[in-house]
Amino acid sequence: MVSDFFYPNHGGVESHLYQLSQRLIEREHKVTQENAVIHDETLPAACCGLRFPCRSAAQGRTGIRHVTNGLKIYYVPHVVVYNQATLPTMYGFFPLFRCIMLRERIDVVHGHQAFSPLCHEAIFHARTMGLKACFTDHSLFGFADASSIVTNKYLKFTLSDVDHVICVSHTRWENTVLRAYLNPQNVSVIPNAVVPSQFTPDPSAADPNFGGDLLRRPVGRTWEIRNHGDEQLTSSIFVVSLQ
């Protein structure tokens, strides 16, 4: 698993990476030896030679960490330039990437998020080394603004030689196919799963003194009505009954 976005930062991609890795471990895949969750890391400004301060929620966290079920994580010393995304280097990541691939005997490289330069570089180098590569897109992008144009060109270049692409919704499937000029048959949709039992309220935590009485709550709503050039303001009050 390769991405700029992983714990201790918070977000949908971070939790997706963690949960997917845990499910692979439950299916008896050797994630520790055959997969590496690679994450961006910031360096002090004096070390990287930049004139602006480097930013990351994981500052100071480098090297190898082990989490639940022995999941092995590599925190790569990269410079964060914007919103957890690392500075694109194209070939600067290759020596360390090759070392990790050979050490862990990786067979499949799975990149996440189009906005992650580390993901693009890993897929590019994986195909150079003859490894299988897969990409998962998590976000929707436009076509007109400067950021989307650059990202879409980068994505088209990276996915021109990838084994398979996964999208987390049908809307993202259509968006990714158009942005990267992909063959629709090479793109699958695997929606993000939600376990309803994890969001069920605890019955024992309910207040026994709540409810039973009729509760009236006025809710004011104002809108503008135009009639023959005259503007009138009208408000309505709704009575909500709760049992």
Short mmCIF file of C-alpha atoms in Angstrom, two decimals:
data_model
loop_
_atom_site.label_atom_id
_atom_site.label_comp_id
_atom_site.label_asym_id
_atom_site.label_seq_id
_atom_site.Cartn_x
_atom_site.Cartn_y
_atom_site.Cartn_z
CA MET A 1 0.00 0.00 0.00
CA VAL A 2 1.54 3.28 -1.08
CA SER A 3 0.20 6.74 -0.35
CA ASP A 4 1.12 10.08 1.15
CA PHE A 5 -1.87 9.80 3.45
CA PHE A 6 -1.77 7.53 6.49
CA TYR A 7 -1.99 7.62 10.27
CA PRO A 8 -1.35 9.55 12.52
CA ASN A 9 -3.05 11.95 10.08
CA HIS A 10 -6.81 11.54 9.87
CA GLY A 11 -9.05 11.11 6.86
CA GLY A 12 -10.94 8.71 4.66
CA VAL A 13 -7.90 7.52 2.72
CA GLU A 14 -5.99 6.89 5.95
CA SER A 15 -8.73 4.73 7.44
CA HIS A 16 -9.28 2.96 4.11
CA LEU A 17 -5.60 1.98 3.93
CA TYR A 18 -5.60 0.70 7.49
CA GLN A 19 -8.84 -1.28 7.24
CA LEU A 20 -7.91 -2.77 3.86
CA SER A 21 -4.56 -3.91 5.24
CA GLN A 22 -6.24 -5.46 8.26
CA ARG A 23 -8.74 -7.33 6.09
CA LEU A 24 -5.91 -8.71 3.95
CA ILE A 25 -4.17 -9.92 7.09
CA GLU A 26 -7.39 -11.63 8.20
CA ARG A 27 -7.43 -13.45 4.87
CA GLU A 28 -3.97 -14.79 5.72
CA HIS A 29 -2.11 -12.58 3.28
CA LYS A 30 1.40 -11.83 4.46
CA VAL A 31 0.96 -8.09 4.52
CA THR A 32 3.98 -7.60 6.75
CA GLN A 33 6.34 -9.26 4.30
CA GLU A 34 4.70 -8.55 0.97
CA ASN A 35 3.17 -5.11 1.46
CA ALA A 36 4.52 -1.86 2.75
CA VAL A 37 2.35 1.07 3.71
CA ILE A 38 4.61 3.94 2.72
CA HIS A 39 3.88 7.34 4.18
CA ASP A 40 5.26 10.82 3.68
CA GLU A 41 7.38 12.43 6.35
CA THR A 42 8.70 15.91 6.81
CA LEU A 43 12.28 16.97 7.42
CA PRO A 44 13.46 20.04 9.30
CA ALA A 45 13.96 23.03 7.04
CA ALA A 46 17.68 23.06 7.81
CA CYS A 47 18.03 19.49 6.56
CA CYS A 48 16.12 19.79 3.31
CA GLY A 49 17.57 23.18 2.41
CA LEU A 50 14.20 24.80 1.77
CA ARG A 51 13.34 28.36 2.68
CA PHE A 52 9.86 27.52 3.88
CA PRO A 53 9.01 25.37 6.92
CA CYS A 54 8.00 21.80 6.24
CA ARG A 55 4.67 20.70 7.64
CA SER A 56 3.34 17.33 8.68
CA ALA A 57 1.23 15.94 11.49
CA ALA A 58 3.69 13.05 11.67
CA GLN A 59 6.80 15.18 12.14
CA GLY A 60 9.52 13.18 13.83
CA ARG A 61 8.03 9.82 12.88
CA THR A 62 10.44 8.03 10.58
CA GLY A 63 11.60 4.49 10.04
CA ILE A 64 9.59 1.31 10.53
CA ARG A 65 6.56 0.98 12.80
CA HIS A 66 4.35 -2.00 13.59
CA VAL A 67 0.65 -1.63 14.37
CA THR A 68 -2.28 -4.02 14.92
CA ASN A 69 -1.80 -7.60 13.73
CA GLY A 70 1.82 -6.92 12.86
CA LEU A 71 1.10 -4.50 10.01
CA LYS A 72 4.48 -3.09 9.00
CA ILE A 73 4.65 0.60 8.08
CA TYR A 74 7.50 2.47 6.45
CA TYR A 75 7.58 6.20 7.16
CA VAL A 76 9.72 7.58 4.34
CA PRO A 77 11.65 10.85 4.93
CA HIS A 78 10.04 13.04 2.29
CA VAL A 79 9.31 16.76 2.27
CA VAL A 80 5.65 17.75 2.59
CA VAL A 81 4.77 20.75 0.44
CA TYR A 82 0.98 21.00 0.69
CA ASN A 83 -1.80 19.24 2.58
CA GLN A 84 0.25 16.09 3.39
CA ALA A 85 1.32 15.73 -0.26
CA THR A 86 5.06 15.27 -0.77
CA LEU A 87 7.38 17.02 -3.18
CA PRO A 88 7.42 15.13 -6.51
CA THR A 89 10.92 13.83 -7.25
CA MET A 90 10.23 11.20 -9.93
CA TYR A 91 13.48 9.29 -9.39
CA GLY A 92 14.50 10.48 -5.91
CA PHE A 93 12.31 7.86 -4.25
CA PHE A 94 13.51 4.96 -6.41
CA PRO A 95 16.59 3.80 -4.37
CA LEU A 96 14.60 3.51 -1.14
CA PHE A 97 11.58 2.08 -2.94
CA ARG A 98 13.70 -0.62 -4.58
CA CYS A 99 15.28 -1.51 -1.24
CA ILE A 100 11.84 -1.95 0.37
CA MET A 101 10.51 -4.00 -2.54
CA LEU A 102 13.45 -6.40 -2.43
CA ARG A 103 13.58 -6.62 1.37
CA GLU A 104 9.87 -7.35 1.76
CA ARG A 105 9.61 -9.44 -1.45
CA ILE A 106 6.71 -7.40 -2.75
CA ASP A 107 4.63 -8.84 -5.58
CA VAL A 108 1.88 -6.22 -5.95
CA VAL A 109 2.12 -2.45 -5.42
CA HIS A 110 -1.21 -0.80 -4.60
CA GLY A 111 -1.25 3.00 -4.80
CA HIS A 112 -3.96 5.23 -3.34
CA GLN A 113 -5.17 8.75 -4.17
CA ALA A 114 -4.45 10.71 -7.34
CA PHE A 115 -3.18 13.67 -5.31
CA SER A 116 -0.32 11.59 -3.84
CA PRO A 117 3.02 12.04 -5.69
CA LEU A 118 4.45 9.12 -3.72
CA CYS A 119 1.71 6.90 -5.14
CA HIS A 120 2.49 7.92 -8.72
CA GLU A 121 6.22 7.36 -8.26
CA ALA A 122 5.68 3.95 -6.65
CA ILE A 123 3.47 2.73 -9.51
CA PHE A 124 5.94 4.05 -12.09
CA HIS A 125 8.91 2.34 -10.41
CA ALA A 126 6.92 -0.86 -9.78
CA ARG A 127 6.28 -1.28 -13.49
CA THR A 128 9.96 -0.56 -14.14
CA MET A 129 10.85 -3.44 -11.81
CA GLY A 130 8.30 -5.74 -13.43
CA LEU A 131 5.91 -5.77 -10.47
CA LYS A 132 2.13 -5.80 -10.66
CA ALA A 133 0.56 -2.41 -9.96
CA CYS A 134 -2.93 -1.36 -8.91
CA PHE A 135 -4.40 2.08 -8.24
CA THR A 136 -7.39 3.18 -6.15
CA ASP A 137 -8.95 6.60 -6.72
CA HIS A 138 -10.77 8.16 -3.78
CA SER A 139 -11.67 11.70 -4.89
CA LEU A 140 -13.46 13.56 -7.65
CA PHE A 141 -11.51 16.06 -9.72
CA GLY A 142 -12.55 18.71 -12.21
CA PHE A 143 -11.24 19.42 -15.67
CA ALA A 144 -10.86 23.20 -15.94
CA ASP A 145 -8.82 24.56 -13.01
CA ALA A 146 -5.02 24.50 -12.99
CA SER A 147 -4.68 21.96 -10.18
CA SER A 148 -7.03 19.50 -11.87
CA ILE A 149 -5.32 19.86 -15.25
CA VAL A 150 -1.89 19.09 -13.80
CA THR A 151 -3.20 16.19 -11.70
CA ASN A 152 -5.11 14.69 -14.63
CA LYS A 153 -2.04 14.83 -16.90
CA TYR A 154 0.03 13.18 -14.18
CA LEU A 155 -2.65 10.55 -13.65
CA LYS A 156 -2.89 9.79 -17.37
CA PHE A 157 0.87 9.27 -17.52
CA THR A 158 0.95 6.99 -14.47
CA LEU A 159 -2.06 4.85 -15.37
CA SER A 160 -0.94 4.31 -18.96
CA ASP A 161 0.87 1.19 -17.69
CA VAL A 162 -1.08 -0.17 -14.74
CA ASP A 163 -2.69 -3.57 -14.30
CA HIS A 164 -5.98 -2.44 -12.78
CA VAL A 165 -7.77 0.61 -11.37
CA ILE A 166 -10.32 0.66 -8.53
CA CYS A 167 -12.81 3.42 -7.74
CA VAL A 168 -14.85 3.72 -4.56
CA SER A 169 -18.09 4.76 -6.31
CA HIS A 170 -19.71 4.68 -9.74
CA THR A 171 -19.46 8.47 -9.99
CA ARG A 172 -15.73 8.31 -9.37
CA TRP A 173 -15.50 5.48 -11.91
CA GLU A 174 -16.86 7.74 -14.64
CA ASN A 175 -14.71 10.65 -13.45
CA THR A 176 -11.50 8.60 -13.43
CA VAL A 177 -12.14 7.03 -16.84
CA LEU A 178 -12.62 10.46 -18.39
CA ARG A 179 -9.67 12.08 -16.64
CA ALA A 180 -7.10 9.37 -17.38
CA TYR A 181 -8.46 8.16 -20.76
CA LEU A 182 -8.76 4.61 -19.42
CA ASN A 183 -10.41 1.56 -20.88
CA PRO A 184 -13.61 1.17 -18.81
CA GLN A 185 -13.09 -2.60 -18.72
CA ASN A 186 -9.89 -2.09 -16.71
CA VAL A 187 -11.64 -0.07 -14.00
CA SER A 188 -13.68 -1.67 -11.21
CA VAL A 189 -15.98 -0.19 -8.58
CA ILE A 190 -15.60 -1.36 -4.99
CA PRO A 191 -17.70 0.91 -2.75
CA ASN A 192 -16.46 1.82 0.69
CA ALA A 193 -18.21 -0.52 3.10
CA VAL A 194 -20.09 0.66 6.19
CA VAL A 195 -20.86 -1.75 9.02
CA PRO A 196 -24.25 -0.61 10.41
CA SER A 197 -23.70 -2.42 13.71
CA GLN A 198 -20.81 -0.09 14.49
CA PHE A 199 -23.14 2.94 14.33
CA THR A 200 -26.09 1.54 16.30
CA PRO A 201 -26.84 3.61 19.43
CA ASP A 202 -26.38 1.88 22.75
CA PRO A 203 -29.88 1.27 24.23
CA SER A 204 -28.49 1.25 27.77
CA ALA A 205 -27.17 4.80 27.29
CA ALA A 206 -30.63 6.27 26.61
CA ASP A 207 -32.11 8.71 29.13
CA PRO A 208 -35.15 7.00 30.75
CA ASN A 209 -36.67 10.41 31.61
CA PHE A 210 -36.65 11.59 28.00
CA GLY A 211 -39.80 11.35 25.86
CA GLY A 212 -43.40 10.65 26.62
CA ASP A 213 -44.46 14.29 26.56
CA LEU A 214 -45.49 16.32 23.55
CA LEU A 215 -42.67 18.63 22.62
CA ARG A 216 -43.42 21.68 20.55
CA ARG A 217 -40.55 23.50 18.93
CA PRO A 218 -41.02 26.56 16.70
CA VAL A 219 -38.75 26.66 13.68
CA GLY A 220 -38.61 29.96 11.83
CA ARG A 221 -38.06 30.00 8.10
CA THR A 222 -38.01 33.12 5.98
CA TRP A 223 -38.11 33.37 2.25
CA GLU A 224 -38.63 36.10 -0.29
CA ILE A 225 -41.72 36.32 -2.46
CA ARG A 226 -41.72 38.55 -5.54
CA ASN A 227 -45.13 39.59 -6.84
CA HIS A 228 -45.38 42.33 -9.49
CA GLY A 229 -42.11 43.87 -8.30
CA ASP A 230 -43.19 43.98 -4.66
CA GLU A 231 -41.06 42.11 -2.14
CA GLN A 232 -42.75 40.56 0.82
CA LEU A 233 -41.21 38.61 3.64
CA THR A 234 -43.19 35.74 4.98
CA SER A 235 -42.28 33.44 7.83
CA SER A 236 -43.75 30.15 8.85
CA ILE A 237 -43.63 28.26 12.09
CA PHE A 238 -43.53 24.53 12.16
CA VAL A 239 -44.67 22.53 15.15
CA VAL A 240 -42.63 19.39 15.63
CA SER A 241 -44.14 16.68 17.77
CA LEU A 242 -41.82 14.17 19.33
CA GLN A 243 -42.97 11.18 21.29
#
